Amino acid sequence: MLQGVATEDDFTDATVIFPVSVRDLLPRDLPRCTWSGSGSHLRSVERELARAASGEVDYLAVCTPEDLPVAIGGIDFQVSEESGFVWQLAVHPALQSRGLGTLLVRAAEQRIRDRGLRRAELAVEESNPRARALYERLGYVAYGRKPDAWDEEGPDGSIRSHETMCVLMRRGL
């Protein structure tokens, strides 16, 4: 459902506005989320969806009216008894800086509150100042650092370990 289109006089730029909704990410969505990462990343998300079935995590999708996921991310409730840990956030590259990340984080925070918890935590790579700026705008405060690592798949299918330093951030809800 297209709500509106605004164009410049030369017709080279257009603004398209459409509604989005937030729902649980489902295994059937994964083939339509290849924009979020490599095959190994999607297999990791698939494993997390199995954990969602047991209530250990929630995994959310921001979707277009055609039910196409354009932003995804999880909340792990097993990291801490006192907070929900928001992780694996991704917004379709063509739609970044359009408010979808904010919507996704706010929806995650609501899920955390729905569980009776009053704090959200996350980790952001030090090499990702854009994401950190978003979290700071949303009220997250840095409280520490920690190294992290995960498997990353190369274009040739090879797997290597991606090692990084993350800033730990939290926000009271």
mmCIF file of C-alpha atoms in Angstrom:
data_model
loop_
_atom_site.group_PDB
_atom_site.id
_atom_site.type_symbol
_atom_site.label_atom_id
_atom_site.label_comp_id
_atom_site.label_asym_id
_atom_site.label_seq_id
_atom_site.Cartn_x
_atom_site.Cartn_y
_atom_site.Cartn_z
ATOM 1 C CA MET A 1 0.000 0.000 0.000
ATOM 2 C CA LEU A 2 1.633 3.196 -1.189
ATOM 3 C CA GLN A 3 0.657 6.158 0.966
ATOM 4 C CA GLY A 4 2.288 8.925 -1.002
ATOM 5 C CA VAL A 5 4.896 9.906 -3.541
ATOM 6 C CA ALA A 6 6.646 13.261 -3.746
ATOM 7 C CA THR A 7 8.880 14.053 -6.711
ATOM 8 C CA GLU A 8 11.191 16.880 -7.625
ATOM 9 C CA ASP A 9 10.547 18.796 -10.849
ATOM 10 C CA ASP A 10 13.223 16.876 -12.752
ATOM 11 C CA PHE A 11 11.749 13.492 -11.731
ATOM 12 C CA THR A 12 15.144 12.076 -10.720
ATOM 13 C CA ASP A 13 14.344 11.956 -6.994
ATOM 14 C CA ALA A 14 11.237 10.610 -5.326
ATOM 15 C CA THR A 15 10.135 10.039 -1.772
ATOM 16 C CA VAL A 16 8.005 6.978 -1.228
ATOM 17 C CA ILE A 17 6.149 6.562 2.054
ATOM 18 C CA PHE A 18 4.690 3.249 3.146
ATOM 19 C CA PRO A 19 3.646 1.753 6.473
ATOM 20 C CA VAL A 20 5.714 -0.915 8.203
ATOM 21 C CA SER A 21 4.846 -3.305 10.990
ATOM 22 C CA VAL A 22 6.834 -5.278 13.553
ATOM 23 C CA ARG A 23 6.270 -8.970 14.094
ATOM 24 C CA ASP A 24 8.219 -12.091 15.050
ATOM 25 C CA LEU A 25 10.779 -13.209 12.492
ATOM 26 C CA LEU A 26 9.874 -16.652 11.170
ATOM 27 C CA PRO A 27 12.030 -19.367 9.574
ATOM 28 C CA ARG A 28 10.146 -18.847 6.290
ATOM 29 C CA ASP A 29 11.483 -15.248 6.248
ATOM 30 C CA LEU A 30 15.159 -16.198 6.112
ATOM 31 C CA PRO A 31 15.427 -16.624 2.311
ATOM 32 C CA ARG A 32 14.202 -13.011 2.040
ATOM 33 C CA CYS A 33 16.823 -11.727 4.522
ATOM 34 C CA THR A 34 19.981 -12.393 2.524
ATOM 35 C CA TRP A 35 20.692 -8.636 2.677
ATOM 36 C CA SER A 36 21.379 -9.032 6.440
ATOM 37 C CA GLY A 37 24.501 -11.158 6.089
ATOM 38 C CA SER A 38 26.207 -14.216 4.705
ATOM 39 C CA GLY A 39 24.931 -17.765 4.638
ATOM 40 C CA SER A 40 26.694 -18.484 7.935
ATOM 41 C CA HIS A 41 24.957 -15.461 9.492
ATOM 42 C CA LEU A 42 21.565 -16.676 8.309
ATOM 43 C CA ARG A 43 22.291 -20.143 9.716
ATOM 44 C CA SER A 44 23.069 -18.426 13.037
ATOM 45 C CA VAL A 45 19.754 -16.566 12.878
ATOM 46 C CA GLU A 46 18.016 -19.861 12.124
ATOM 47 C CA ARG A 47 19.536 -21.370 15.293
ATOM 48 C CA GLU A 48 18.315 -18.365 17.275
ATOM 49 C CA LEU A 49 14.799 -18.858 15.918
ATOM 50 C CA ALA A 50 14.884 -22.366 17.402
ATOM 51 C CA ARG A 51 15.717 -20.742 20.751
ATOM 52 C CA ALA A 52 12.791 -18.354 20.238
ATOM 53 C CA ALA A 53 10.444 -21.323 20.176
ATOM 54 C CA SER A 54 11.524 -22.119 23.744
ATOM 55 C CA GLY A 55 11.167 -18.506 24.932
ATOM 56 C CA GLU A 56 14.880 -17.883 25.473
ATOM 57 C CA VAL A 57 14.948 -15.148 22.829
ATOM 58 C CA ASP A 58 12.610 -13.040 20.754
ATOM 59 C CA TYR A 59 13.578 -12.302 17.172
ATOM 60 C CA LEU A 60 11.787 -9.418 15.450
ATOM 61 C CA ALA A 61 11.211 -8.315 11.873
ATOM 62 C CA VAL A 62 10.154 -4.895 10.606
ATOM 63 C CA CYS A 63 8.109 -5.644 7.486
ATOM 64 C CA THR A 64 6.662 -3.816 4.494
ATOM 65 C CA PRO A 65 2.954 -4.115 3.643
ATOM 66 C CA GLU A 66 3.945 -7.056 1.402
ATOM 67 C CA ASP A 67 5.356 -8.727 4.549
ATOM 68 C CA LEU A 68 8.954 -8.370 3.356
ATOM 69 C CA PRO A 69 11.434 -8.055 6.261
ATOM 70 C CA VAL A 70 13.535 -4.886 5.931
ATOM 71 C CA ALA A 71 15.030 -4.846 9.445
ATOM 72 C CA ILE A 72 15.651 -7.704 11.871
ATOM 73 C CA GLY A 73 17.084 -8.180 15.329
ATOM 74 C CA GLY A 74 16.949 -10.277 18.449
ATOM 75 C CA ILE A 75 16.590 -9.992 22.191
ATOM 76 C CA ASP A 76 18.340 -12.617 24.302
ATOM 77 C CA PHE A 77 16.788 -13.111 27.735
ATOM 78 C CA GLN A 78 19.439 -15.608 28.893
ATOM 79 C CA VAL A 79 22.438 -13.242 29.037
ATOM 80 C CA SER A 80 21.281 -11.554 32.254
ATOM 81 C CA GLU A 81 18.427 -12.099 34.691
ATOM 82 C CA GLU A 82 17.996 -8.333 35.006
ATOM 83 C CA SER A 83 17.894 -7.210 31.376
ATOM 84 C CA GLY A 84 17.213 -8.151 27.797
ATOM 85 C CA PHE A 85 20.259 -8.191 25.535
ATOM 86 C CA VAL A 86 19.549 -6.707 22.104
ATOM 87 C CA TRP A 87 21.714 -8.163 19.344
ATOM 88 C CA GLN A 88 22.121 -9.044 15.671
ATOM 89 C CA LEU A 89 20.362 -5.859 14.539
ATOM 90 C CA ALA A 90 20.362 -5.273 10.798
ATOM 91 C CA VAL A 91 18.540 -2.864 8.496
ATOM 92 C CA HIS A 92 18.376 -3.363 4.740
ATOM 93 C CA PRO A 93 21.265 -1.256 3.350
ATOM 94 C CA ALA A 94 18.998 0.645 0.933
ATOM 95 C CA LEU A 95 16.739 1.689 3.814
ATOM 96 C CA GLN A 96 19.255 2.731 6.466
ATOM 97 C CA SER A 97 18.850 6.149 8.119
ATOM 98 C CA ARG A 98 15.079 6.052 7.578
ATOM 99 C CA GLY A 99 14.010 5.308 11.168
ATOM 100 C CA LEU A 100 13.736 1.535 10.834
ATOM 101 C CA GLY A 101 16.584 0.904 13.292
ATOM 102 C CA THR A 102 14.902 3.178 15.829
ATOM 103 C CA LEU A 103 11.597 1.359 15.345
ATOM 104 C CA LEU A 104 13.326 -2.010 15.754
ATOM 105 C CA VAL A 105 15.129 -0.987 18.946
ATOM 106 C CA ARG A 106 11.955 0.506 20.448
ATOM 107 C CA ALA A 107 10.020 -2.683 19.628
ATOM 108 C CA ALA A 108 12.778 -4.740 21.276
ATOM 109 C CA GLU A 109 12.600 -2.528 24.360
ATOM 110 C CA GLN A 110 8.843 -3.098 24.541
ATOM 111 C CA ARG A 111 9.383 -6.866 24.409
ATOM 112 C CA ILE A 112 11.868 -6.513 27.274
ATOM 113 C CA ARG A 113 9.340 -4.506 29.323
ATOM 114 C CA ASP A 114 6.670 -7.107 28.516
ATOM 115 C CA ARG A 115 8.896 -9.653 30.283
ATOM 116 C CA GLY A 116 8.946 -7.492 33.408
ATOM 117 C CA LEU A 117 12.543 -6.358 32.918
ATOM 118 C CA ARG A 118 13.578 -2.730 33.296
ATOM 119 C CA ARG A 119 16.863 -2.561 31.401
ATOM 120 C CA ALA A 120 18.040 -3.153 27.836
ATOM 121 C CA GLU A 121 21.678 -3.860 27.036
ATOM 122 C CA LEU A 122 23.627 -4.214 23.810
ATOM 123 C CA ALA A 123 27.144 -4.317 22.441
ATOM 124 C CA VAL A 124 28.287 -2.299 19.449
ATOM 125 C CA GLU A 125 31.569 -2.672 17.608
ATOM 126 C CA GLU A 126 33.974 0.181 18.262
ATOM 127 C CA SER A 127 34.448 0.315 14.486
ATOM 128 C CA ASN A 128 30.741 1.152 13.993
ATOM 129 C CA PRO A 129 30.324 4.785 15.127
ATOM 130 C CA ARG A 130 27.109 5.191 13.141
ATOM 131 C CA ALA A 131 25.326 2.479 15.120
ATOM 132 C CA ARG A 132 26.767 3.785 18.386
ATOM 133 C CA ALA A 133 25.449 7.269 17.583
ATOM 134 C CA LEU A 134 21.971 5.790 17.051
ATOM 135 C CA TYR A 135 22.047 3.987 20.394
ATOM 136 C CA GLU A 136 23.251 7.122 22.167
ATOM 137 C CA ARG A 137 20.400 9.128 20.575
ATOM 138 C CA LEU A 138 18.029 6.486 21.939
ATOM 139 C CA GLY A 139 19.387 6.940 25.472
ATOM 140 C CA TYR A 140 21.950 4.138 25.719
ATOM 141 C CA VAL A 141 25.035 4.830 27.818
ATOM 142 C CA ALA A 142 28.398 3.088 27.532
ATOM 143 C CA TYR A 143 29.480 1.201 30.635
ATOM 144 C CA GLY A 144 32.371 -0.978 29.473
ATOM 145 C CA ARG A 145 34.183 -2.778 26.698
ATOM 146 C CA LYS A 146 34.679 -6.418 25.809
ATOM 147 C CA PRO A 147 36.230 -8.398 23.002
ATOM 148 C CA ASP A 148 33.890 -10.440 20.838
ATOM 149 C CA ALA A 149 34.264 -12.836 17.927
ATOM 150 C CA TRP A 150 32.079 -14.746 15.511
ATOM 151 C CA ASP A 151 32.459 -16.764 12.352
ATOM 152 C CA GLU A 152 32.275 -14.811 9.130
ATOM 153 C CA GLU A 153 31.815 -16.291 5.679
ATOM 154 C CA GLY A 154 33.893 -15.003 2.786
ATOM 155 C CA PRO A 155 32.656 -14.681 -0.820
ATOM 156 C CA ASP A 156 34.344 -17.990 -1.623
ATOM 157 C CA GLY A 157 32.489 -19.764 1.211
ATOM 158 C CA SER A 158 35.510 -19.938 3.496
ATOM 159 C CA ILE A 159 34.884 -19.332 7.191
ATOM 160 C CA ARG A 160 37.125 -17.155 9.298
ATOM 161 C CA SER A 161 36.851 -15.723 12.771
ATOM 162 C CA HIS A 162 35.957 -12.043 12.946
ATOM 163 C CA GLU A 163 37.477 -10.591 16.104
ATOM 164 C CA THR A 164 36.488 -7.160 17.357
ATOM 165 C CA MET A 165 36.207 -4.926 20.407
ATOM 166 C CA CYS A 166 32.717 -3.891 21.470
ATOM 167 C CA VAL A 167 31.398 -1.071 23.612
ATOM 168 C CA LEU A 168 28.803 -2.307 26.102
ATOM 169 C CA MET A 169 25.781 -0.033 26.417
ATOM 170 C CA ARG A 170 22.599 -0.026 28.477
ATOM 171 C CA ARG A 171 19.427 1.907 28.997
ATOM 172 C CA GLY A 172 16.864 1.869 31.793
ATOM 173 C CA LEU A 173 13.337 1.214 30.592
#
